[in-house]
Short mmCIF file of C-alpha atoms and ligand atoms in Angstrom, two decimals:
data_model
loop_
_atom_site.label_atom_id
_atom_site.label_comp_id
_atom_site.label_asym_id
_atom_site.label_seq_id
_atom_site.Cartn_x
_atom_site.Cartn_y
_atom_site.Cartn_z
CA MET A 1 5.31 8.23 -21.35
CA ALA A 2 1.64 8.73 -22.38
CA LEU A 3 0.27 5.72 -24.24
CA THR A 4 -2.40 5.71 -26.89
CA LYS A 5 -5.58 3.72 -26.24
CA GLU A 6 -4.52 1.29 -28.98
CA GLN A 7 -1.12 0.69 -27.35
CA ILE A 8 -2.81 0.05 -24.00
CA ARG A 9 -5.23 -2.41 -25.63
CA GLN A 10 -2.38 -4.27 -27.35
CA ILE A 11 -0.30 -4.64 -24.20
CA ALA A 12 -3.33 -5.84 -22.21
CA GLU A 13 -4.16 -8.34 -24.97
CA GLN A 14 -0.59 -9.71 -25.07
CA THR A 15 -0.60 -10.09 -21.31
CA LYS A 16 -3.92 -11.92 -21.30
CA ASN A 17 -2.68 -14.33 -23.97
CA SER A 18 0.53 -14.93 -22.09
CA LEU A 19 -1.34 -15.71 -18.85
CA ALA A 20 -3.84 -17.94 -20.65
CA SER A 21 -1.03 -20.03 -22.13
CA GLY A 22 0.89 -20.09 -18.83
CA GLY A 23 3.61 -18.11 -20.60
CA SER A 24 6.74 -16.94 -18.87
CA GLY A 25 6.63 -13.35 -20.06
CA GLY A 26 9.46 -13.57 -22.50
CA TYR A 27 12.23 -14.77 -20.19
CA ALA A 28 14.61 -17.30 -21.63
CA GLY A 29 15.65 -19.20 -18.50
CA GLY A 30 14.68 -22.66 -17.22
CA ALA A 31 11.15 -23.86 -16.55
CA ALA A 32 9.52 -21.78 -13.87
CA GLN A 33 6.13 -22.49 -12.39
CA CYS A 34 4.53 -20.02 -10.09
CA LEU A 35 0.78 -20.77 -10.29
CA PHE A 36 -0.74 -24.04 -9.11
CA ASP A 37 -4.19 -25.62 -9.30
CA ASP A 38 -3.82 -26.82 -5.72
CA VAL A 39 -2.64 -24.32 -3.09
CA ASN A 40 -0.87 -27.19 -1.28
CA ASP A 41 1.35 -27.69 -4.33
CA ALA A 42 2.13 -23.97 -4.29
CA ILE A 43 3.20 -24.33 -0.65
CA GLU A 44 5.25 -27.50 -1.24
CA THR A 45 7.09 -25.88 -4.15
CA ALA A 46 7.81 -22.79 -2.04
CA ILE A 47 9.18 -24.96 0.79
CA ARG A 48 11.65 -26.64 -1.58
CA ALA A 49 12.64 -23.31 -3.13
CA GLN A 50 13.26 -21.74 0.27
CA GLN A 51 15.48 -24.67 1.27
CA ARG A 52 17.58 -24.07 -1.84
CA LEU A 53 17.73 -20.34 -1.17
CA ALA A 54 19.01 -21.07 2.34
CA GLU A 55 22.01 -22.83 0.75
CA MET A 56 22.88 -19.83 -1.43
CA THR A 57 25.23 -17.01 -0.43
CA LEU A 58 24.13 -13.51 0.46
CA GLU A 59 25.77 -12.34 -2.74
CA ASP A 60 23.63 -14.80 -4.71
CA ARG A 61 20.57 -13.53 -2.89
CA SER A 62 21.48 -9.96 -3.81
CA LYS A 63 21.69 -11.00 -7.46
CA LEU A 64 18.18 -12.46 -7.28
CA VAL A 65 16.90 -9.23 -5.75
CA GLU A 66 18.59 -7.22 -8.49
CA ALA A 67 17.00 -9.48 -11.12
CA MET A 68 13.59 -8.79 -9.58
CA ARG A 69 14.24 -5.05 -9.69
CA VAL A 70 15.28 -5.17 -13.36
CA CYS A 71 12.23 -7.26 -14.24
CA ALA A 72 9.83 -5.01 -12.31
CA ARG A 73 11.22 -1.91 -14.01
CA ALA A 74 10.94 -3.50 -17.44
CA HIS A 75 7.31 -4.48 -16.81
CA ALA A 76 6.19 -1.52 -14.70
CA GLU A 77 4.02 -0.14 -17.47
CA GLU A 78 2.51 -3.44 -18.56
CA LEU A 79 1.60 -4.31 -14.96
CA ALA A 80 0.10 -0.88 -14.39
CA ILE A 81 -2.08 -1.20 -17.45
CA LEU A 82 -3.18 -4.67 -16.51
CA ALA A 83 -4.05 -3.66 -12.93
CA HIS A 84 -5.99 -0.66 -14.16
CA GLU A 85 -7.85 -2.68 -16.74
CA GLU A 86 -8.75 -5.40 -14.26
CA THR A 87 -9.78 -3.29 -11.25
CA GLY A 88 -10.75 0.02 -12.83
CA TYR A 89 -8.99 1.69 -9.89
CA GLY A 90 -6.61 4.63 -10.02
CA LYS A 91 -4.61 5.88 -12.96
CA VAL A 92 -2.15 4.07 -15.23
CA GLN A 93 0.59 6.72 -14.89
CA HIS A 94 0.32 6.64 -11.09
CA LYS A 95 0.43 2.84 -11.07
CA ILE A 96 3.60 2.94 -13.18
CA ALA A 97 5.10 5.32 -10.62
CA LYS A 98 4.15 2.97 -7.75
CA ASN A 99 5.64 -0.07 -9.52
CA LEU A 100 8.88 1.80 -10.19
CA LEU A 101 8.98 3.09 -6.65
CA ALA A 102 8.67 -0.48 -5.32
CA ALA A 103 11.31 -1.73 -7.79
CA ASN A 104 13.80 1.01 -6.97
CA LYS A 105 13.32 1.90 -3.32
CA THR A 106 12.45 -1.35 -1.54
CA PRO A 107 15.55 -2.20 0.51
CA GLY A 108 17.37 -5.43 -0.30
CA VAL A 109 19.81 -7.68 1.54
CA GLU A 110 21.68 -4.64 2.92
CA ASP A 111 18.69 -4.08 5.22
CA LEU A 112 19.74 -7.05 7.36
CA HIS A 113 22.09 -6.18 10.21
CA PRO A 114 23.62 -8.71 12.58
CA THR A 115 24.27 -7.53 16.13
CA ALA A 116 27.31 -8.55 18.16
CA TYR A 117 27.85 -8.37 21.93
CA SER A 118 31.42 -8.77 23.06
CA GLY A 119 32.63 -8.83 26.67
CA ASP A 120 34.37 -10.78 29.42
CA ASP A 121 32.07 -13.72 28.77
CA GLY A 122 32.96 -13.98 25.08
CA LEU A 123 30.94 -13.18 22.00
CA THR A 124 27.25 -13.29 21.26
CA LEU A 125 25.93 -12.86 17.77
CA VAL A 126 22.31 -12.10 16.89
CA GLU A 127 21.43 -12.80 13.26
CA THR A 128 18.37 -11.94 11.20
CA ALA A 129 17.20 -15.34 9.99
CA PRO A 130 14.44 -16.07 7.49
CA TYR A 131 11.08 -17.26 8.76
CA GLY A 132 10.88 -19.80 5.94
CA VAL A 133 7.72 -19.70 3.87
CA ILE A 134 5.48 -16.65 4.25
CA GLY A 135 1.79 -16.59 3.35
CA SER A 136 0.90 -13.19 1.92
CA ILE A 137 -2.58 -11.83 1.24
CA THR A 138 -2.56 -8.83 -1.04
CA PRO A 139 -5.03 -6.01 -1.77
CA SER A 140 -6.88 -4.94 -4.88
CA THR A 141 -5.72 -1.35 -4.45
CA ASN A 142 -1.96 -1.94 -4.99
CA PRO A 143 -2.06 -5.34 -6.67
CA THR A 144 1.26 -5.28 -8.53
CA ALA A 145 3.30 -2.78 -6.48
CA THR A 146 2.59 -4.81 -3.32
CA VAL A 147 3.79 -8.00 -5.04
CA ILE A 148 6.99 -6.30 -6.22
CA ASN A 149 7.58 -4.73 -2.82
CA ASN A 150 6.79 -7.79 -0.68
CA SER A 151 8.69 -10.18 -2.94
CA ILE A 152 11.87 -8.09 -2.77
CA SER A 153 11.61 -7.64 1.01
CA MET A 154 10.74 -11.25 1.78
CA ILE A 155 13.25 -12.90 -0.56
CA ALA A 156 16.02 -10.48 0.45
CA ALA A 157 15.38 -11.79 3.96
CA GLY A 158 15.81 -15.38 2.74
CA ASN A 159 12.15 -16.44 2.60
CA ALA A 160 9.85 -17.84 -0.04
CA VAL A 161 6.33 -16.43 -0.38
CA VAL A 162 3.00 -18.01 -1.27
CA TYR A 163 0.51 -15.33 -2.23
CA ASN A 164 -3.25 -15.31 -2.06
CA PRO A 165 -4.04 -12.23 -4.12
CA HIS A 166 -7.35 -10.36 -4.05
CA PRO A 167 -9.67 -12.19 -6.48
CA ALA A 168 -10.66 -8.87 -8.05
CA ALA A 169 -7.03 -8.17 -8.96
CA LYS A 170 -5.97 -11.74 -9.58
CA ARG A 171 -4.71 -11.47 -13.15
CA ALA A 172 -2.48 -8.43 -12.58
CA SER A 173 -1.13 -9.77 -9.28
CA GLN A 174 -0.39 -13.18 -10.76
CA ARG A 175 1.28 -11.67 -13.80
CA ALA A 176 3.65 -9.78 -11.47
CA MET A 177 4.33 -13.00 -9.53
CA GLU A 178 5.05 -15.01 -12.68
CA LEU A 179 7.40 -12.39 -14.06
CA LEU A 180 9.36 -12.07 -10.81
CA ASN A 181 9.55 -15.82 -10.25
CA GLN A 182 10.82 -16.29 -13.80
CA ALA A 183 13.38 -13.50 -13.35
CA ILE A 184 14.71 -15.30 -10.25
CA VAL A 185 15.04 -18.58 -12.16
CA ASP A 186 16.77 -16.81 -15.04
CA ALA A 187 19.23 -15.31 -12.57
CA GLY A 188 20.14 -18.79 -11.29
CA GLY A 189 17.73 -18.95 -8.36
CA PRO A 190 15.37 -21.78 -7.45
CA ASN A 191 11.94 -22.04 -9.00
CA GLY A 192 9.04 -21.35 -6.65
CA LEU A 193 10.31 -18.61 -4.33
CA ILE A 194 7.08 -16.91 -5.41
CA THR A 195 3.99 -19.09 -5.84
CA ALA A 196 0.21 -18.75 -5.67
CA PRO A 197 -2.95 -20.74 -6.26
CA LYS A 198 -4.42 -20.23 -9.73
CA GLU A 199 -7.82 -19.52 -8.17
CA PRO A 200 -7.32 -17.53 -4.95
CA THR A 201 -10.40 -17.80 -2.72
CA MET A 202 -11.31 -17.58 0.94
CA ASP A 203 -10.65 -21.35 1.09
CA THR A 204 -7.11 -21.05 -0.28
CA SER A 205 -6.57 -18.16 2.12
CA ALA A 206 -7.71 -20.40 4.99
CA VAL A 207 -5.23 -23.10 3.89
CA LEU A 208 -2.38 -20.57 3.98
CA MET A 209 -3.44 -19.32 7.38
CA SER A 210 -3.52 -22.81 8.89
CA HIS A 211 -0.75 -24.69 7.02
CA LYS A 212 1.96 -25.95 9.36
CA ALA A 213 4.81 -25.00 7.02
CA ILE A 214 3.71 -21.37 6.73
CA LYS A 215 5.58 -19.73 9.56
CA MET A 216 4.51 -16.15 9.03
CA LEU A 217 1.59 -14.27 7.50
CA ALA A 218 1.77 -10.87 5.86
CA VAL A 219 -1.70 -9.52 5.15
CA THR A 220 -2.65 -6.23 3.56
CA GLY A 221 -6.22 -5.03 3.48
CA GLY A 222 -9.18 -3.86 5.49
CA GLU A 223 -10.30 -4.72 9.01
CA ALA A 224 -11.77 -8.14 8.13
CA VAL A 225 -8.63 -9.76 6.77
CA VAL A 226 -6.47 -8.27 9.52
CA ALA A 227 -8.82 -9.67 12.20
CA VAL A 228 -8.83 -13.14 10.63
CA ALA A 229 -5.03 -13.24 10.23
CA MET A 230 -4.40 -12.05 13.77
CA LYS A 231 -6.53 -14.90 15.09
CA SER A 232 -4.55 -17.47 13.10
CA GLY A 233 -2.07 -18.12 15.89
CA LYS A 234 0.83 -17.45 13.50
CA LYS A 235 3.32 -14.62 13.56
CA CYS A 236 1.54 -11.98 11.53
CA VAL A 237 2.62 -8.75 9.85
CA ALA A 238 -0.68 -6.94 9.32
CA ALA A 239 -0.98 -3.87 7.09
CA GLY A 240 -4.41 -2.56 7.97
CA PRO A 241 -6.69 0.31 7.01
CA GLY A 242 -6.30 3.99 7.81
CA ASN A 243 -8.29 7.20 7.56
CA PRO A 244 -5.56 9.85 7.39
CA PRO A 245 -6.58 13.37 8.42
CA VAL A 246 -4.74 16.46 7.21
CA ILE A 247 -4.64 19.52 9.43
CA VAL A 248 -4.08 23.01 8.01
CA ASP A 249 -3.42 25.70 10.61
CA ASP A 250 -3.38 29.47 10.28
CA THR A 251 0.41 29.63 9.92
CA ALA A 252 0.54 27.38 6.83
CA ASN A 253 1.55 28.56 3.39
CA ILE A 254 -1.99 28.20 2.03
CA PRO A 255 -1.38 28.04 -1.75
CA ASP A 256 1.37 25.45 -1.15
CA ALA A 257 -0.79 23.43 1.27
CA ALA A 258 -3.76 23.48 -1.12
CA LYS A 259 -1.68 22.18 -4.04
CA LYS A 260 -0.07 19.44 -1.98
CA ILE A 261 -3.39 18.29 -0.52
CA VAL A 262 -4.92 18.06 -4.00
CA ASP A 263 -1.83 16.21 -5.28
CA GLY A 264 -1.89 13.70 -2.42
CA ALA A 265 -5.66 13.18 -2.28
CA SER A 266 -6.01 12.75 -6.04
CA PHE A 267 -2.97 10.49 -6.58
CA GLU A 268 -4.29 7.09 -7.73
CA ASN A 269 -7.79 8.51 -7.13
CA ASN A 270 -7.15 8.26 -3.39
CA ILE A 271 -6.86 4.46 -3.09
CA LEU A 272 -3.59 4.65 -1.17
CA CYS A 273 -4.06 3.86 2.51
CA VAL A 274 -1.82 6.84 3.36
CA ALA A 275 -3.74 9.38 1.25
CA GLU A 276 -5.43 12.46 2.75
CA LYS A 277 -8.98 11.27 3.53
CA GLU A 278 -10.36 14.34 5.34
CA CYS A 279 -9.16 17.87 6.03
CA PHE A 280 -9.44 20.00 9.19
CA MET A 281 -8.94 23.68 8.45
CA VAL A 282 -8.67 26.49 10.95
CA ALA A 283 -11.55 28.92 10.25
CA SER A 284 -9.41 31.96 9.48
CA ILE A 285 -7.78 30.24 6.45
CA ALA A 286 -10.61 27.88 5.43
CA ASP A 287 -12.10 29.96 2.59
CA GLU A 288 -8.70 30.69 1.08
CA LEU A 289 -7.64 27.04 1.37
CA MET A 290 -10.73 25.76 -0.40
CA SER A 291 -10.50 28.32 -3.17
CA GLN A 292 -6.80 27.49 -3.67
CA MET A 293 -7.70 23.80 -3.86
CA GLN A 294 -10.22 24.68 -6.58
CA ARG A 295 -7.43 26.49 -8.45
CA ASN A 296 -5.37 23.30 -8.29
CA GLY A 297 -7.91 20.95 -9.83
CA ALA A 298 -10.51 20.35 -7.11
CA TRP A 299 -14.24 20.73 -7.76
CA ARG A 300 -16.20 22.12 -4.82
CA VAL A 301 -19.72 20.85 -4.20
CA TYR A 302 -22.39 22.34 -1.95
CA GLY A 303 -25.74 21.50 -0.32
CA GLU A 304 -27.93 19.09 -2.30
CA ASP A 305 -24.97 18.09 -4.53
CA ILE A 306 -23.14 16.79 -1.44
CA ASP A 307 -26.19 14.68 -0.56
CA LYS A 308 -26.39 13.35 -4.12
CA ILE A 309 -22.78 12.15 -3.91
CA VAL A 310 -23.42 10.54 -0.50
CA ARG A 311 -26.42 8.65 -1.93
CA THR A 312 -24.35 7.53 -4.93
CA VAL A 313 -21.01 6.45 -3.51
CA LEU A 314 -22.03 5.24 -0.05
CA ILE A 315 -24.41 2.51 1.11
CA GLN A 316 -26.11 2.29 4.50
CA LYS A 317 -25.49 -1.03 6.18
CA ASP A 318 -26.38 -1.92 9.78
CA GLY A 319 -26.82 1.76 10.62
CA LYS A 320 -23.39 2.67 9.21
CA TYR A 321 -22.17 4.02 5.89
CA VAL A 322 -19.91 1.79 3.81
CA ILE A 323 -18.40 2.52 0.42
CA ASN A 324 -20.04 1.37 -2.78
CA ARG A 325 -17.14 -0.60 -4.38
CA LYS A 326 -18.28 0.58 -7.81
CA PHE A 327 -16.79 4.00 -7.06
CA VAL A 328 -13.56 2.98 -5.31
CA GLY A 329 -10.54 4.48 -7.06
CA HIS A 330 -12.63 6.02 -9.83
CA ASP A 331 -12.14 9.43 -11.37
CA ALA A 332 -13.69 12.50 -9.75
CA THR A 333 -15.45 13.25 -13.04
CA TYR A 334 -17.06 9.77 -13.03
CA ILE A 335 -18.26 10.25 -9.45
CA LEU A 336 -19.71 13.69 -10.23
CA ARG A 337 -21.40 12.46 -13.40
CA GLU A 338 -22.89 9.35 -11.80
CA SER A 339 -24.14 11.49 -8.91
CA GLY A 340 -25.87 13.85 -11.30
CA VAL A 341 -23.74 16.83 -10.29
CA GLN A 342 -23.01 19.49 -12.91
CA PHE A 343 -19.36 20.44 -13.36
CA THR A 344 -16.99 21.91 -15.92
CA GLY A 345 -13.42 21.02 -16.90
CA ASP A 346 -11.57 17.95 -15.73
CA PRO A 347 -11.39 18.06 -11.92
CA VAL A 348 -9.19 15.47 -10.17
CA LEU A 349 -10.75 15.78 -6.72
CA VAL A 350 -14.16 16.59 -5.22
CA ILE A 351 -14.10 18.78 -2.09
CA ALA A 352 -17.03 19.52 0.19
CA GLU A 353 -17.28 21.55 3.37
CA VAL A 354 -19.05 19.22 5.77
CA ASP A 355 -19.82 18.67 9.41
CA ARG A 356 -17.18 16.85 11.51
CA CYS A 357 -19.37 13.72 11.77
CA HIS A 358 -20.21 13.57 8.06
CA PRO A 359 -19.56 10.22 6.33
CA PHE A 360 -16.93 11.88 4.10
CA VAL A 361 -14.97 12.31 7.33
CA GLU A 362 -15.89 9.10 9.10
CA VAL A 363 -15.56 6.57 6.26
CA GLU A 364 -12.29 5.48 4.62
CA MET A 365 -13.52 6.70 1.23
CA LEU A 366 -10.80 5.27 -1.07
CA MET A 367 -11.97 7.64 -3.82
CA PRO A 368 -11.21 11.28 -4.72
CA VAL A 369 -13.82 12.86 -2.43
CA LEU A 370 -12.41 14.94 0.42
CA GLY A 371 -14.54 16.15 3.32
CA CYS A 372 -13.27 19.49 4.66
CA VAL A 373 -14.20 20.59 8.18
CA ARG A 374 -13.92 24.16 9.47
CA VAL A 375 -12.73 24.37 13.07
CA ALA A 376 -12.18 27.31 15.41
CA ASN A 377 -8.48 26.81 16.11
CA PHE A 378 -5.53 24.42 16.05
CA ASP A 379 -6.54 22.67 19.30
CA GLU A 380 -9.92 21.78 17.84
CA ALA A 381 -8.33 20.68 14.54
CA LEU A 382 -6.04 18.33 16.42
CA SER A 383 -8.70 16.76 18.62
CA GLU A 384 -11.04 16.28 15.63
CA ALA A 385 -8.23 14.83 13.49
CA PHE A 386 -7.37 12.41 16.28
CA ARG A 387 -11.02 11.30 16.52
CA ALA A 388 -11.39 10.92 12.73
CA GLU A 389 -8.34 8.65 12.50
CA HIS A 390 -10.33 6.12 14.55
CA GLY A 391 -7.26 4.86 16.40
CA CYS A 392 -5.84 3.16 13.28
CA GLN A 393 -2.45 4.75 14.11
CA HIS A 394 -1.79 4.67 10.38
CA SER A 395 -1.05 8.10 8.84
CA ALA A 396 -1.70 11.78 9.47
CA LEU A 397 -0.51 15.07 8.00
CA ILE A 398 -0.16 18.73 8.86
CA HIS A 399 0.49 21.92 6.91
CA SER A 400 1.96 24.52 9.24
CA THR A 401 5.01 26.67 9.85
CA ASN A 402 4.57 26.52 13.62
CA VAL A 403 7.07 23.96 14.91
CA HIS A 404 5.22 23.67 18.20
CA ASN A 405 1.96 22.81 16.43
CA MET A 406 3.75 20.29 14.21
CA SER A 407 5.32 18.58 17.23
CA ARG A 408 2.08 18.53 19.22
CA ALA A 409 0.21 17.03 16.29
CA ALA A 410 2.84 14.36 15.65
CA ARG A 411 2.80 13.38 19.32
CA LYS A 412 -0.97 13.33 19.73
CA MET A 413 -1.75 11.55 16.45
CA ASN A 414 0.71 8.77 17.31
CA THR A 415 0.53 7.42 13.76
CA THR A 416 3.00 5.18 11.93
CA ILE A 417 3.50 7.88 9.29
CA PHE A 418 3.29 11.61 9.99
CA VAL A 419 3.89 13.99 7.07
CA LYS A 420 4.55 17.72 7.41
CA ASN A 421 4.11 20.19 4.54
CA ALA A 422 4.08 17.58 1.79
CA PRO A 423 1.63 15.33 -0.07
CA SER A 424 0.84 12.03 1.68
CA TYR A 425 2.86 9.89 -0.76
CA SER A 426 6.05 11.59 0.48
CA GLY A 427 5.63 9.38 3.53
CA LEU A 428 6.29 6.39 1.24
CA GLY A 429 9.63 7.76 0.06
CA PHE A 430 8.01 9.19 -3.07
CA GLY A 431 9.32 12.74 -3.09
CA GLY A 432 10.26 12.29 0.59
CA GLU A 433 13.40 10.82 2.12
CA GLY A 434 13.61 7.18 3.10
CA TYR A 435 12.93 3.79 1.60
CA THR A 436 9.56 2.65 0.37
CA THR A 437 7.04 0.01 1.21
CA LEU A 438 3.47 -0.71 0.20
CA THR A 439 3.00 -2.80 3.33
CA ILE A 440 2.66 -0.48 6.30
CA ALA A 441 2.17 -2.73 9.28
CA THR A 442 0.11 -0.65 11.66
CA PRO A 443 -1.76 -3.04 14.01
CA THR A 444 1.26 -5.33 14.47
CA GLY A 445 3.77 -2.50 14.82
CA GLU A 446 6.50 -3.29 12.25
CA GLY A 447 5.67 0.05 10.60
CA LEU A 448 7.07 0.55 7.11
CA THR A 449 8.14 -3.01 6.40
CA SER A 450 11.46 -3.98 4.80
CA ALA A 451 13.54 -7.15 4.63
CA ARG A 452 14.27 -7.14 8.36
CA SER A 453 10.52 -7.16 9.15
CA PHE A 454 10.39 -10.66 7.66
CA THR A 455 13.16 -12.14 9.78
CA ARG A 456 13.39 -13.80 13.15
CA ALA A 457 16.19 -13.03 15.56
CA ARG A 458 18.55 -15.89 16.37
CA ARG A 459 21.23 -15.69 19.05
CA CYS A 460 24.48 -17.64 19.01
CA VAL A 461 26.72 -17.52 22.09
CA LEU A 462 30.42 -18.38 22.26
CA LYS A 463 31.89 -18.44 25.75
CA GLY A 464 35.42 -17.26 26.30
CA ASP A 465 36.93 -17.14 22.82
CA PHE A 466 36.84 -14.93 19.78
CA ARG A 467 37.38 -11.56 21.45
CA ILE A 468 40.28 -9.71 19.88
CA ILE A 469 40.88 -7.28 22.75
P1 NAD B 501 -9.85 -5.99 1.25
O1 NAD B 501 -9.84 -6.04 2.74
O2 NAD B 501 -11.13 -6.04 0.52
O3 NAD B 501 -8.96 -7.19 0.67
C1 NAD B 501 -7.62 -7.38 1.05
C2 NAD B 501 -7.27 -8.85 0.94
O4 NAD B 501 -7.90 -9.55 2.00
C3 NAD B 501 -7.76 -9.51 -0.34
O5 NAD B 501 -6.79 -10.43 -0.79
C4 NAD B 501 -9.03 -10.21 0.09
O6 NAD B 501 -9.33 -11.31 -0.73
C5 NAD B 501 -8.68 -10.62 1.50
N1 NAD B 501 -9.80 -10.77 2.43
C6 NAD B 501 -10.78 -9.89 2.66
N2 NAD B 501 -11.59 -10.34 3.65
C7 NAD B 501 -11.07 -11.53 4.05
C8 NAD B 501 -11.41 -12.50 5.04
N3 NAD B 501 -12.48 -12.34 5.82
N4 NAD B 501 -10.63 -13.61 5.16
C9 NAD B 501 -9.54 -13.79 4.39
N5 NAD B 501 -9.17 -12.91 3.42
C10 NAD B 501 -9.92 -11.80 3.27
O7 NAD B 501 -9.02 -4.69 0.88
P2 NAD B 501 -8.81 -3.98 -0.54
O8 NAD B 501 -10.05 -3.25 -0.90
O9 NAD B 501 -8.20 -4.88 -1.51
O10 NAD B 501 -7.73 -2.91 -0.10
C11 NAD B 501 -8.07 -1.71 0.55
C12 NAD B 501 -7.87 -1.76 2.04
O11 NAD B 501 -6.56 -2.18 2.35
C13 NAD B 501 -8.03 -0.39 2.65
O12 NAD B 501 -8.66 -0.51 3.90
C14 NAD B 501 -6.61 0.10 2.77
O13 NAD B 501 -6.41 1.07 3.78
C15 NAD B 501 -5.91 -1.18 3.13
N6 NAD B 501 -4.50 -1.13 2.73
C16 NAD B 501 -3.57 -0.99 3.70
C17 NAD B 501 -2.23 -0.93 3.34
C18 NAD B 501 -1.18 -0.79 4.38
O14 NAD B 501 -0.01 -0.84 4.01
N7 NAD B 501 -1.48 -0.60 5.65
C19 NAD B 501 -1.84 -1.00 1.99
C20 NAD B 501 -2.84 -1.14 1.03
C21 NAD B 501 -4.18 -1.21 1.41
#
């Protein structure tokens, strides 16, 4: 699967040309338009498309979903390259894996289940109905996988979606939208189930959040966008930030835990919201754990080198540390080099033993730098992990063979995703059981979203008749 630099350049060039000419990405079907100068036109087109979708059968809808899957698979590599080129975040091979995961493991129409109540008073049916048109704000960290994932979920549920992608990942996100919209048209669906403004801004985002015809918002990003969307007065599915701690107790298989932590924390250079962001290690196994992590591709830094990295990748603002966006999702080697830290080889992760209140623990780093904290025992690991998660209720992990410890941690952490003895991405159905999503709705409680998260319940009551017993 490895591509040469020249192949990557050529694919990126072709994609740029296609976007510049408003091209359809090579699909042969009818005219499809997904991007609009005026966000209001994007919304109007989506309204008409959703009305047409509502007239189609569930079987037709399934065909549209299948067409989106086929298209996303065919373009997984191109979209990964484009996203990497545009944002500089993560790794092309990992982005391909995320795109394929979204294409293959996002549930479709089968996710919708009607409920029936039958009794002396007759029959009551509760159906999962579409909201209509959804306004979706997408992140720079998963720009194409989120579009694939949300589009499948939302359209499987019978909705249309108007996106406002992150301006820093606009080209890649819009390319994914255009391809999927065209694939729907080619499969006999209406044009405009997926639309977006050509120039997504805070203003276009504000239009989406206040437009009367947008019945639901689905926002993915940091605290700011979640807060704004939740104040909109609309039904909102908010996929917010996390700061997932990983606990390693003294019963864990240490070589196995070390490898899995490095794999999870280095995947996509740690831009996934579910990725291990800090590690709490029981003192008796701490030295072995860190040396095993080094054997698996981590580079350990000490003393002044830790301070150099802090000064490089973090900025002090209003008495708090925030990340310097220049280093988000960048390679460990880039971070070490820019920080002036000597290293050898090609490490994929930087690890540092730090104090429990260190910024590597407190801040959602979104880069391959993992603060590791030595604690006296499991109880202390758990209370520190709980504190470091900052109440996001997003994700947490443990490596242990003590079932009691695993259960206590899962209960106390109270997170949407809790992973035991595996890398964090297993929680997304990647090497773990279950479907996938890139939209983990933590503050609003839908959890790992799927088609049914984008539906509203409608009840229909028939008195007396229709019972067969
Ligand atoms: P970001 O918050 O910078 O941007 C996300 C989106 O929100 C973008 O489209 C951006 O333009 C928009 N936005 C930002 N501030 C806004 C405001 N005040 N009003 C309206 N729109 C606004 O996030 P990012 O850097 O692209 O993504 C990383 C963050 O997203 C991390 O915190 C990560 O944990 C989180 N995330 C969460 C999930 C999840 O499923 N829970 C998935 C991916 C990313």
